[in-house]
Coordinates of C-alpha atoms and ligand atoms in Angstrom, one line a residue:
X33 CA 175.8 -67.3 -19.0
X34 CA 173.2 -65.1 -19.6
X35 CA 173.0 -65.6 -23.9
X36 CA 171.7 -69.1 -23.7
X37 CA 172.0 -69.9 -27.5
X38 CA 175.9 -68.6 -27.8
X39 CA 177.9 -71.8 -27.1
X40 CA 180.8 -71.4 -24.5
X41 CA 183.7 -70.6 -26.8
X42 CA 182.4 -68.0 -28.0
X43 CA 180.3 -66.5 -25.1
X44 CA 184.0 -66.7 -23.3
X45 CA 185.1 -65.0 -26.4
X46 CA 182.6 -62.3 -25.5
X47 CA 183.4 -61.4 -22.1
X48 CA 186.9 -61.2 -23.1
X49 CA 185.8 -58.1 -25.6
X50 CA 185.1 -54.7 -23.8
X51 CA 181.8 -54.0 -22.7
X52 CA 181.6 -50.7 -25.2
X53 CA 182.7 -53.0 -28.1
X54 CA 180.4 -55.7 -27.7
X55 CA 177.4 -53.0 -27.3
X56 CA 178.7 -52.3 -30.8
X57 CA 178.5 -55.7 -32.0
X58 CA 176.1 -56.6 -34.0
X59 CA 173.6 -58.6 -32.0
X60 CA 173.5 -62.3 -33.2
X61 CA 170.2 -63.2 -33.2
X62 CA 169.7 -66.6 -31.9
X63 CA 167.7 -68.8 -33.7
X64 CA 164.4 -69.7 -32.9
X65 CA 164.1 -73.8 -32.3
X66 CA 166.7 -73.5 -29.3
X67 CA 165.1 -70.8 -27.9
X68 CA 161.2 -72.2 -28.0
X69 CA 163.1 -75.2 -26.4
X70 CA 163.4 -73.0 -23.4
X71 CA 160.0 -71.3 -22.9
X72 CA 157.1 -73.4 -21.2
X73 CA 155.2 -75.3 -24.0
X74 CA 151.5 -75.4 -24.1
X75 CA 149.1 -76.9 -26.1
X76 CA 146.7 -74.6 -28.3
X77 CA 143.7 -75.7 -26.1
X78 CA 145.9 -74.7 -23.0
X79 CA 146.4 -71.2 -24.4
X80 CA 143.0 -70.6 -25.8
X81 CA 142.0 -71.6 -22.1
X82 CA 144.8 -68.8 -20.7
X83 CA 143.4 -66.4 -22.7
X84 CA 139.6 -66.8 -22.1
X85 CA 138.8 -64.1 -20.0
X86 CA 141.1 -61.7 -22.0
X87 CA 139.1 -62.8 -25.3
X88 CA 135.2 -62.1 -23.6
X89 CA 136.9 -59.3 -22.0
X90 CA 137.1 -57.6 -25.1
X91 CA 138.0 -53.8 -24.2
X92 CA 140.6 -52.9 -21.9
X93 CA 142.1 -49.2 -20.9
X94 CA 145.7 -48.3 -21.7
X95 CA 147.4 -45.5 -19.0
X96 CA 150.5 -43.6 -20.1
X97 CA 151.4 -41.5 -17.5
X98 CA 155.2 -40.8 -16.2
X99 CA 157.4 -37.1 -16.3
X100 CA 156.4 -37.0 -19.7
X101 CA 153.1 -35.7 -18.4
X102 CA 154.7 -32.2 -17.5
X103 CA 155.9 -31.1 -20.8
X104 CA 152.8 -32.2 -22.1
X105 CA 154.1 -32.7 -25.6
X106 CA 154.4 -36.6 -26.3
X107 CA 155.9 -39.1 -24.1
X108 CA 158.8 -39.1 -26.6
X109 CA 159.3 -35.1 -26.0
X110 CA 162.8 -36.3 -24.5
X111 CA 164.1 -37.9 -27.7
X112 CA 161.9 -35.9 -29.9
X113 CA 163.4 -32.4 -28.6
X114 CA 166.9 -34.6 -27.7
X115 CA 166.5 -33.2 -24.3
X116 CA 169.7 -33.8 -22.1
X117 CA 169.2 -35.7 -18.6
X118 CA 170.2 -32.2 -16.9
X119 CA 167.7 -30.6 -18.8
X120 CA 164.8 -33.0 -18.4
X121 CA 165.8 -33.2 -14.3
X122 CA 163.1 -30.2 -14.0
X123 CA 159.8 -32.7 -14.5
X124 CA 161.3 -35.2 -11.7
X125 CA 161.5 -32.3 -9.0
X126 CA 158.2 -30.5 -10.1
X127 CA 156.3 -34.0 -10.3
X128 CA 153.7 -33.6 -8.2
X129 CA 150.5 -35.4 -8.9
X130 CA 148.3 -34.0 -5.8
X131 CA 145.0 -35.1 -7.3
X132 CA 145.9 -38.3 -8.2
X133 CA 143.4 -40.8 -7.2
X134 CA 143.0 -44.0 -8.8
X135 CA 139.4 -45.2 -7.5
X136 CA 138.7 -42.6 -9.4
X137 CA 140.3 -43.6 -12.5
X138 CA 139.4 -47.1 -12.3
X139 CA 135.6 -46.0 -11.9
X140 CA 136.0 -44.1 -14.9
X141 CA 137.0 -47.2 -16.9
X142 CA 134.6 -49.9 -15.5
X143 CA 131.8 -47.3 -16.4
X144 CA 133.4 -46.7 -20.1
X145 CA 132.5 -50.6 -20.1
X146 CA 136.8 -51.6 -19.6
X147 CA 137.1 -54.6 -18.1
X148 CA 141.1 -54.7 -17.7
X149 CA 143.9 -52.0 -17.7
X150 CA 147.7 -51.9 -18.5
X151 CA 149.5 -48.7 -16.8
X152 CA 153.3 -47.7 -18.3
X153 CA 155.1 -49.0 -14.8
X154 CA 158.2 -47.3 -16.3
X155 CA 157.9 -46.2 -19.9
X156 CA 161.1 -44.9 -22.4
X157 CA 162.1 -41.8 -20.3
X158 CA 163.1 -44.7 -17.5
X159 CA 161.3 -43.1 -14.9
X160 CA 159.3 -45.8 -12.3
X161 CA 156.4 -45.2 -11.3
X162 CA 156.9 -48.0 -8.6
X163 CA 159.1 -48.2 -6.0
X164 CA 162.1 -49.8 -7.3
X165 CA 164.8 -51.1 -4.6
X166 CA 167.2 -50.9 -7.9
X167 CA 166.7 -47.3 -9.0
X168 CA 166.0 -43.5 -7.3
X169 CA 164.3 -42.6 -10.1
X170 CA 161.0 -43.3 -9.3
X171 CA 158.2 -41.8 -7.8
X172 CA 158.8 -42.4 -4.1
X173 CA 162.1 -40.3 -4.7
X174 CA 159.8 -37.0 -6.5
X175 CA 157.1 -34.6 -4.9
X176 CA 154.6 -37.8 -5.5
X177 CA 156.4 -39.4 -2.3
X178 CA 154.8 -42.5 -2.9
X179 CA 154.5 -45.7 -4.9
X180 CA 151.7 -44.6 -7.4
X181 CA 151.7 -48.3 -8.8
X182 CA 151.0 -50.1 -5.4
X183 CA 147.4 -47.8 -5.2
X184 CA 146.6 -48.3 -9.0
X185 CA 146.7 -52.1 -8.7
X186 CA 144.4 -52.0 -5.3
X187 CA 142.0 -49.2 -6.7
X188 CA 141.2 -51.1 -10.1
X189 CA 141.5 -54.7 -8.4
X190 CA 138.5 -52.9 -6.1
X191 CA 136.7 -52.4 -9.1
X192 CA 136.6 -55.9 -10.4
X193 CA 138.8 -54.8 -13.4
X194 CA 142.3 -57.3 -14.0
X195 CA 145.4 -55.2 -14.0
X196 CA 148.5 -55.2 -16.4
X197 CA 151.7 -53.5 -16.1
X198 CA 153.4 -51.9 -19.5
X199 CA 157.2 -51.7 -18.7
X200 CA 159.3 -50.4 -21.2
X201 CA 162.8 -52.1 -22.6
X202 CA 163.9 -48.8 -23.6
X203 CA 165.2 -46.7 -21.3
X204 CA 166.5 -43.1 -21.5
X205 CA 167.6 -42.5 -18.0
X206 CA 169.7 -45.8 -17.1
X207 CA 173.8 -45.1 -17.2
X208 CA 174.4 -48.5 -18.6
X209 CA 171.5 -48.2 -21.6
X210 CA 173.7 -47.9 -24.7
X211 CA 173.1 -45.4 -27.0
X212 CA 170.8 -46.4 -30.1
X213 CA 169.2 -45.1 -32.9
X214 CA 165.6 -44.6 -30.8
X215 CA 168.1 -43.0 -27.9
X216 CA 167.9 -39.0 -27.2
X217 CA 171.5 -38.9 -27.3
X218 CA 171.6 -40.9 -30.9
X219 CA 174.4 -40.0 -33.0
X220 CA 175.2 -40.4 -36.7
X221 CA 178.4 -42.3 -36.8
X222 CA 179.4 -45.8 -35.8
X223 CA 182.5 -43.6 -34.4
X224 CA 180.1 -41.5 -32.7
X225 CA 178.7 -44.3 -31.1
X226 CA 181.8 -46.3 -29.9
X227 CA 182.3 -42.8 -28.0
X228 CA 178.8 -42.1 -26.7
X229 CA 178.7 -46.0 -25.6
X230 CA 181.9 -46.0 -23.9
X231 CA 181.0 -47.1 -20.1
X232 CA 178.0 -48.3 -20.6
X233 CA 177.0 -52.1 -20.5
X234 CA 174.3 -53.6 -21.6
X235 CA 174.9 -56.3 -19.0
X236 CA 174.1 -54.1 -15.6
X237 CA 171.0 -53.0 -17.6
X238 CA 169.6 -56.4 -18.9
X239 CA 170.4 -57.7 -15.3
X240 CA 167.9 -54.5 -13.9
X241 CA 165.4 -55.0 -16.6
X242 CA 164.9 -58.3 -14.6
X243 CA 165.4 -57.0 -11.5
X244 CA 162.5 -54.8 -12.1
X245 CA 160.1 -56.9 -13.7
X246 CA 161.0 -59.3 -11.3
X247 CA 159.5 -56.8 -8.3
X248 CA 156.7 -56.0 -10.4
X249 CA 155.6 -59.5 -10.5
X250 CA 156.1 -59.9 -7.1
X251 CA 155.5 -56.9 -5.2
X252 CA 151.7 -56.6 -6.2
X253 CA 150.0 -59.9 -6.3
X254 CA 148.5 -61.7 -9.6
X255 CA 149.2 -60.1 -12.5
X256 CA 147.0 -60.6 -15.3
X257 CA 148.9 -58.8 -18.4
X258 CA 152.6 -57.5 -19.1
X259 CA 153.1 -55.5 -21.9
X260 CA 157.0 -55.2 -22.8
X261 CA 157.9 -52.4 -25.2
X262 CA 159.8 -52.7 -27.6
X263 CA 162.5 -54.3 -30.2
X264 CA 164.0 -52.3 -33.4
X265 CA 166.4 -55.0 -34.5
X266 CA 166.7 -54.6 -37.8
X267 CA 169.3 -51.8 -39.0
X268 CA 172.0 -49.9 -37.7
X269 CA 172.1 -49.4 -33.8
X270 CA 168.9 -51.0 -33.1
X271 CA 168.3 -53.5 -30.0
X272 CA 166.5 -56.9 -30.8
X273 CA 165.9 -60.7 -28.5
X274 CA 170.1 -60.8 -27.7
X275 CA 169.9 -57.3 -26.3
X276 CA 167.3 -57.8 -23.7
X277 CA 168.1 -61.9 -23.2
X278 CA 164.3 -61.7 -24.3
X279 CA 163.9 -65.7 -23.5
X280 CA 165.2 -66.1 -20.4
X281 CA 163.4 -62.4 -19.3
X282 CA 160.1 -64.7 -20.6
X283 CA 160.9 -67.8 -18.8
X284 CA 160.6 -65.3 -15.9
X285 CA 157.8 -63.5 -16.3
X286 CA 156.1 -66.9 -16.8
X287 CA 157.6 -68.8 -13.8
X288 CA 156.9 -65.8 -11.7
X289 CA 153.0 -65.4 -13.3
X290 CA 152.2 -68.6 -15.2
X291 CA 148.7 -67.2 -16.1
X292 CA 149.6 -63.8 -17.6
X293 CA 149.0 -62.5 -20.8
X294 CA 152.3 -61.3 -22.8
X295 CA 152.7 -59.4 -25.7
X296 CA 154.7 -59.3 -28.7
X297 CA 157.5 -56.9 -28.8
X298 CA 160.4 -58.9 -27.4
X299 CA 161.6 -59.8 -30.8
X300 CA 160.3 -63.6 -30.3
X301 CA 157.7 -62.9 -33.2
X302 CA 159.4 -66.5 -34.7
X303 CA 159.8 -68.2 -31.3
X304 CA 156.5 -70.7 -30.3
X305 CA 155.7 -69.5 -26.8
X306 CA 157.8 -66.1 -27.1
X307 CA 154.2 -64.0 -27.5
X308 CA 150.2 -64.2 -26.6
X309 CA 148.8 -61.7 -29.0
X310 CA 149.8 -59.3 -31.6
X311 CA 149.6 -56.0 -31.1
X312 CA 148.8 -53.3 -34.2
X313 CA 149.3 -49.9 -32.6
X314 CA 147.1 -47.6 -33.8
X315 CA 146.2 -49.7 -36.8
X316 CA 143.1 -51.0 -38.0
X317 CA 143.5 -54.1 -39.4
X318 CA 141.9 -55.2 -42.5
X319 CA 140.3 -58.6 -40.8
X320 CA 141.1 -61.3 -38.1
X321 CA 145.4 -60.9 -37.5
X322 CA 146.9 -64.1 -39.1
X323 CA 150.0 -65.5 -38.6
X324 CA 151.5 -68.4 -41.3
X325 CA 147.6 -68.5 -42.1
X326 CA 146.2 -68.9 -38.8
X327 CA 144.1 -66.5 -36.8
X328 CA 146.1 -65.3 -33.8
X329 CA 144.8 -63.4 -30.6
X330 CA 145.2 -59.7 -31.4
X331 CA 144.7 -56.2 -29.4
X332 CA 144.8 -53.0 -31.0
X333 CA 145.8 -50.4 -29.2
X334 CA 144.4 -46.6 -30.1
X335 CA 144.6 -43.0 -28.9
X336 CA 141.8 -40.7 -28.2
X337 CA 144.5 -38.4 -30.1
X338 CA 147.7 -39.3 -31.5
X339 CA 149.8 -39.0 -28.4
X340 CA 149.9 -41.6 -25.7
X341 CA 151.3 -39.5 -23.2
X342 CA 149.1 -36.4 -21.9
X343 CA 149.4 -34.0 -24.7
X344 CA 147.8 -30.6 -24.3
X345 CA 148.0 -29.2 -27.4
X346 CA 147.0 -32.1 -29.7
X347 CA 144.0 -31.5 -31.4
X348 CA 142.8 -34.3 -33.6
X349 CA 140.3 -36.2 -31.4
X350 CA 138.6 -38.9 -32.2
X351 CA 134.5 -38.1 -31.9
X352 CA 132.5 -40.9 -29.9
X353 CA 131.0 -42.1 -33.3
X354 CA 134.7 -43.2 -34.6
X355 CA 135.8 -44.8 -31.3
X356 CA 132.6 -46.7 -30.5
X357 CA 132.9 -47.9 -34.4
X358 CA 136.8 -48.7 -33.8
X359 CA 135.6 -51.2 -30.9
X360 CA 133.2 -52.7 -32.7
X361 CA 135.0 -52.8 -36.0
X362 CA 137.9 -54.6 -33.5
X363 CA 135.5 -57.3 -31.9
X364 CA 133.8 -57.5 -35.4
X365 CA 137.2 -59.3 -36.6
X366 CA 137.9 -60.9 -33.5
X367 CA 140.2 -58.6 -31.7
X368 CA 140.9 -56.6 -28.6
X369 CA 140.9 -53.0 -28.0
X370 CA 143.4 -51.2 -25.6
X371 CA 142.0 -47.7 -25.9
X372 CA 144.9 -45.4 -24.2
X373 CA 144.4 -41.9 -21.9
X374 CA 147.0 -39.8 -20.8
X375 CA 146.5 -38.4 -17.2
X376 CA 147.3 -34.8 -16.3
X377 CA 150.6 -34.3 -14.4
X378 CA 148.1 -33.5 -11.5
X379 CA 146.8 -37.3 -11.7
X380 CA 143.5 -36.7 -13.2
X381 CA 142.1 -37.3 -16.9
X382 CA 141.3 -34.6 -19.0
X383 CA 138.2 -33.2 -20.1
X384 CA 138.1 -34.3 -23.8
X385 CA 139.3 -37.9 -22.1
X386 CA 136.4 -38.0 -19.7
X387 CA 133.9 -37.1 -22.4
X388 CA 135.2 -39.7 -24.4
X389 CA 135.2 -42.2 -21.8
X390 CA 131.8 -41.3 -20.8
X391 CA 129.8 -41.9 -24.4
X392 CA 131.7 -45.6 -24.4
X393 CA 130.1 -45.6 -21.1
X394 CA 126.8 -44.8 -22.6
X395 CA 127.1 -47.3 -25.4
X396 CA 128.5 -50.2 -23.8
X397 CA 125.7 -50.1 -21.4
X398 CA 123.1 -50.4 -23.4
X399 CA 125.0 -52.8 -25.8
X400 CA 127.3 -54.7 -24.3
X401 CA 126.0 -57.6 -25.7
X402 CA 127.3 -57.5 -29.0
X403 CA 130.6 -56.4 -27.2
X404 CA 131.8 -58.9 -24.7
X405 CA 132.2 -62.6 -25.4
X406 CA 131.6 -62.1 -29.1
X407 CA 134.0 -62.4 -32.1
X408 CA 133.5 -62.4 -35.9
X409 CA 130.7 -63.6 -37.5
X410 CA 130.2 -67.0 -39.2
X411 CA 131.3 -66.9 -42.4
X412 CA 127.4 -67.7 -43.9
X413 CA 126.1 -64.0 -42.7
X414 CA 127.2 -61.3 -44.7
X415 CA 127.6 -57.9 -43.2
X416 CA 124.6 -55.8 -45.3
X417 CA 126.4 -52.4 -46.5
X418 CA 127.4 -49.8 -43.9
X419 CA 127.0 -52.0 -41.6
X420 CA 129.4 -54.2 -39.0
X421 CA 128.2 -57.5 -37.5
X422 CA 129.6 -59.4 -34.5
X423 CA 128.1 -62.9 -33.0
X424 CA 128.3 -64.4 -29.7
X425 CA 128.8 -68.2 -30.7
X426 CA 127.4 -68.9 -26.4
X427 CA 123.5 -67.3 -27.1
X428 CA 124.2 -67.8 -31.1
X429 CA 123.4 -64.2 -31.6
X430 CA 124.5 -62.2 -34.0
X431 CA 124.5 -58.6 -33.9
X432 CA 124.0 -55.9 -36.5
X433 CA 125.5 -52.4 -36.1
X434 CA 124.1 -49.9 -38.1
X435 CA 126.9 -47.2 -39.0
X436 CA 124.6 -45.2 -41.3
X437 CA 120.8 -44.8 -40.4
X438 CA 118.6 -46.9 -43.5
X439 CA 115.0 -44.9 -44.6
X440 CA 113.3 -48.2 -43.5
X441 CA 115.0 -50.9 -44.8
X442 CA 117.8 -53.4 -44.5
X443 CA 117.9 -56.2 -46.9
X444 CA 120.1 -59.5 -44.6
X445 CA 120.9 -61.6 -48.0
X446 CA 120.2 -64.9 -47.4
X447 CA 119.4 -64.9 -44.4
X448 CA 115.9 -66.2 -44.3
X449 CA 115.3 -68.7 -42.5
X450 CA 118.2 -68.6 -39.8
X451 CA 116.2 -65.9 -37.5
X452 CA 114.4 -66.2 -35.3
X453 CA 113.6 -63.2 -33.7
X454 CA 115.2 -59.4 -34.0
X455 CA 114.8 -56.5 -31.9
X456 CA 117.0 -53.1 -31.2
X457 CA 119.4 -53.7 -28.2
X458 CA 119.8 -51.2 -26.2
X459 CA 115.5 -51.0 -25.8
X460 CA 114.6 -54.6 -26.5
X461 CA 112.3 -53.4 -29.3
X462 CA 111.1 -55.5 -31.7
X463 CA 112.2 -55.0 -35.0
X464 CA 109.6 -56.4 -37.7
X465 CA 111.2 -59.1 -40.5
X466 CA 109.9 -60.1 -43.7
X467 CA 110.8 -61.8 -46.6
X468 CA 110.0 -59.6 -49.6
X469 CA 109.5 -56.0 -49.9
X470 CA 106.9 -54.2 -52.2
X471 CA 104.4 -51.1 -52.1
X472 CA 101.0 -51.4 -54.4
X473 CA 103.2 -49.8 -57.1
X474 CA 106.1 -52.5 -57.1
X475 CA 106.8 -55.7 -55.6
X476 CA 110.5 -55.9 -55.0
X477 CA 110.7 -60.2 -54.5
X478 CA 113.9 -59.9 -53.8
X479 CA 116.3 -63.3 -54.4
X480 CA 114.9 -66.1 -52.6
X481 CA 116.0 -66.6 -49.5
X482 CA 116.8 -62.4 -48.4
X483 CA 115.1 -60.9 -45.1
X484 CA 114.3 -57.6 -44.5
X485 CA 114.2 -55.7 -41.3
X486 CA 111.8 -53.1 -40.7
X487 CA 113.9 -50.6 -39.0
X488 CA 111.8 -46.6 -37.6
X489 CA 112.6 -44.0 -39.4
X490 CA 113.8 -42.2 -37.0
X491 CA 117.4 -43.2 -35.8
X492 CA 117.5 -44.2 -32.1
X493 CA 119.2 -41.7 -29.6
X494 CA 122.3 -44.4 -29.3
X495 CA 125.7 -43.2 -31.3
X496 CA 125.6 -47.1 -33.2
X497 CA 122.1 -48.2 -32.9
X498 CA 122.1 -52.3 -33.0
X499 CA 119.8 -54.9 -34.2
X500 CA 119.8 -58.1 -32.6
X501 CA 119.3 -61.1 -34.4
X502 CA 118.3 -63.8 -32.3
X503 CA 119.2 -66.9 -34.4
X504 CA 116.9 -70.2 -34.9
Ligands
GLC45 C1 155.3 -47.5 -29.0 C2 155.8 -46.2 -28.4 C3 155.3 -45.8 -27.1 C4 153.9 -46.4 -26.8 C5 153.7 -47.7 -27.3 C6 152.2 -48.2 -27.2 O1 156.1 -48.5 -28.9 O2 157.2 -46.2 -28.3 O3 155.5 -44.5 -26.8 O4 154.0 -46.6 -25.4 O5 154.0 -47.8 -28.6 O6 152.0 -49.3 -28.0

C-alpha cells in the first residue's frame, strides 16, 4: 500500500470505495511521528553540513519557462482564463523555441553573480520540458523536438553553476489529476465535483508523479536541488501530504539523491526530515525565518515583475537599486535568494531581464564579498540607519551597505574599538575612522565608545556602495 500511515483495514476499506469517491474524500492527514519514522534521520550537524554550499552560495536563478511562455500572460493564464485543454492545444503545436540556447542562459547567470539554478521541469500546465517515457506531452513531442532539460543541465553544469529541477504536483493536463479548487476546470459544488472527478484517479497520477521525478533524478546525473510545488490542504477540494504520498515521494527523492536540497511544499511542514528550507515567495521577511523559535535555512524567491512565467505586458519592474537591496536585505538575515526570469517562447531572456541581470552582474563583481559566505550580523553591531549589514563569520568581516548616501558621516555606535581597518569594497579604498566628531564651532564627543567613518561626499558610481569593516 501506497498510504503508509492508513492501517490495513481501513486502506482495504479504501480500495473497495470507487476511485471518484475517494478523490472526494477528505484526505486524512497522517500524522507526523509515523511519518518522520520513515524519512532518513540526520543529525543537525549532518544537515548544516548538506546544506553548506547552498548557504555560501547565497544567490541562485529561478527559470519558469513551459507553453505558458506563448500567451505570455502568467504561467497560470490556463486556470486564470479557465482555458479548456482543446483550447490551450494551440501553444503545444506553435512551441517552438529556435533560439534557445542554454550556454547562453547559464552565462547570463554566472555573470549576474548566480551560483545555482532551479528550471520548472514540468510546472502546473503539466507540460515536460524533459523527455518523459510516461507522458507525450513534452517537449520532444512539439516543434522543440528535443529534450530542452538534458542541454540546460550540461550548459549550466559547464558553467560551474549546480542545477535544480522545479517540478510541479499540480498538474492541469494529466487525465487522472482530479479536479480541485486551484484546477482550470474547478467547479463550485461538491456535486459538481463528484461529476467533473468521475474517471479520474489520483492513484495513476501519484504513481506518475514518481515515475517522473524518478527519471529526473536519474536521467541527468547529480542533482543538487528539487523544488516540489505545491500543497493547498486546508479547505474544500484542496490536495495536501495523502494526496501526493508526500513521504514515500521524499524517501525517493532522497534514496535516489541523498545530497539534494528539498523544499517545503509537500505538506511535511510538521514532519522532521519532510523539508530543507523554507521558502517565502515573493515575501520579504521581517528577520532570520524561525521555526518553533529556531532559525531555519530559508530562500526567498522574487520576480523581476510579478509574473514567473514570461509576461509581456507586465509593467511593474523592479529597478536594479530594489533588487540588489532585496539580495542584500536576504543575506543580511541569513537567507537565500532565488531571483526568477521568464524566457521568451523563442528561448531567450528579455530585454528588461537581461538589464536586470546585468547590473547584479555589476554589483556582485565588485562586492561579492559581503554576498557569498556571509549571514547576519552578530548581535553586538547595530546596523547605523539606512543602512544593512552582513558579516562573514570565516575573515570576521562585517560589511556595511549604504542604502542612502551620508553628507560625510556615519556614526557605528559602539563600535570602537572592534575595527580594525575599513575601506569601500568594490575599490579597496580606505575609509578614514575616528572616534569623535567636531568642527572649531562644536565638538560633537559623541557616547563613548561610537566610531565614525569618513565617507566622500560624492557617492561612488556602484548602485549600493559598501564599507568594509575589517574587524580586530
Ligand atoms: C507558486 C505558483 C507558481 C510558482 C511558484 C514559485 O506556487 O503556483 O506559479 O511557480 O509559486 O514559488
Amino acid at each position: 500500500m501506497r498510504r503508509l500511515a492508513v492501517p490495513c483495514v481501513l486502506a482495504a476499506l479504501a480500495l473497495a470505495v470507487p476511485a471518484a469517491a475517494r478523490a472526494q474524500a477528505p484526505s486524512a492527514a497522517p500524522s507526523a511521528a509515523p511519518l518522520a519514522a520513515q524519512l532518513p534521520a540526520e543529525t543537525p550537524q549532518q544537515k548544516e553540513a548538506r546544506l553548506q554550499w547552498w548557504t555560501d552560495a547565497r544567490f541562485g536563478m529561478f527559470i519558469h519557462w513551459g507553453l505558458y511562455a506563448l500567451p505570455a500572460r502568467h504561467e497560470w493564464v490556463k486556470k486564470y482564463e479557465r482555458i479548456s485543454d482543446a483550447d490551450y492545444q494551440k501553444y503545444f503545436d506553435q512551441f517552438d523555441p529556435d533560439l534557445y540556447d542554454p550556454r547562453e542562459w547559464a552565462r547570463q547567470a554566472k555573470q549576474a553573480g548566480m551560483k545555482y539554478a532551479v528550471i520548472t521541469s514540468k510546472h502546473h500546465e503539466g507540460f515536460c520540458l524533459f523527455d518523459s517515457k510516461y507522458t507525450d506531452y513534452k517537449a520532444t513531442r512539439t516543434p522543440a523536438r528535443r529534450d530542452l532539460i538534458k542541454a540546460f543541465v550540461e550548459a549550466f553544469r559547464a558553467e560551474g553553476l549546480r542545477v535544480g529541477f522545479y517540478y510541479s504536483l499540480l498538474d492541469w493536463h494529466h487525465p487522472s489529476y482530479t479536479v480541485d479548487r486551484n484546477h482550470p476546470q474547478s467547479g463550485s459544488t461538491d456535486a459538481e465535483y463528484a461529476a467533473l472527478n468521475a474517471g479520474r484517479d489520483m492513484d495513476v497520477y501519484r504513481q506518475y508523479v514518481k515515475d517522473q521525478v524518478r527519471e529526473l533524478l536519474t536521467n541527468y546525473g547529480a542533482i543538487d536541488i528539487i523544488w516540489l510545488d505545491f500543497s493547498f490542504a486546508g479547505g474544500a477540494h484542496g490536495k495536501g501530504r495523502s494526496d501526493w504520498d508526500s513521504v514515500n515521494l521524499l524517501k525517493m527523492v532522497r534514496e535516489l539523491q541523498p545530497g539534494i536540497i528539498v523544499n517545503d511544499r509537500l505538506d511535511l511542514d510538521d514532519v522532521p526530515g519532510g523539508w530543507d528550507f523554507r521558502t517565502p515567495e515573493q515575501f520579504k521577511p521581517r528577520g532570520w525565518v524561525m521555526v518553533n523559535g529556531q532559525r531555519v535555512p530559508w530562500e526567498t524567491c522574487q520576480t523581476f515583475s510579478g509574473s514567473w512565467g514570461y509576461h509581456r505586458d507586465e509593467a511593474t519592474w523592479k529597478s536594479p537599486a530594489q533588487l540588489i537591496e532585496l539580495l542584500v536585505d536576504t543575506v543580511s538575515k541569513g537567507g537565500n535568494l532565488l531571483m526568477n526570469v521568464g524566457p521568451t517562447a523563442r528561448g531567450t531572456f528579455d530585454q528588461r531581464a537581461k538589464d536586470r541581470l546585468a547590473a547584479f552582474g555589476r554589483w556582485t563583481q565588485a562586492n561579492g564579498r559581503s554576498i557569498y559566505g556571509a549571514t547576519q550580523a552578530p548581535p553586538e553591531f547595530k546596523a547605523p540607519p539606512n543602512t544593512l549589514l552582513t558579516y562573514n563569520p570565516a575573515t570576521k568581516r562585517l560589511y556595511v551597505h549604504v542604502l542612502a548616501w551620508p553628507m560625510g558621516d556615519i556614526v557605528l555606535e559602539g563600535y570602537a574599538g572592534k575595527v580594525a581597518y575599513a575601506q569601500l569594497l568594490h575599490d579597496a579604498s580606505e575609509v578614514r575612522l575616528s572616534e569623535r566628531r567636531a568642527t572649531i564651532w562644536m565638538d560633537e564627543a559623541g557616547k563613548t565608545g561610537d566610531l565614525v567613518m569618513r565617507l566622500p561626499m560624492l557617492k561612488p558610481d556602484v548602485e549600493i556602495p559598501v564599507v568594509e569593516l575589517v574587524l580586530k
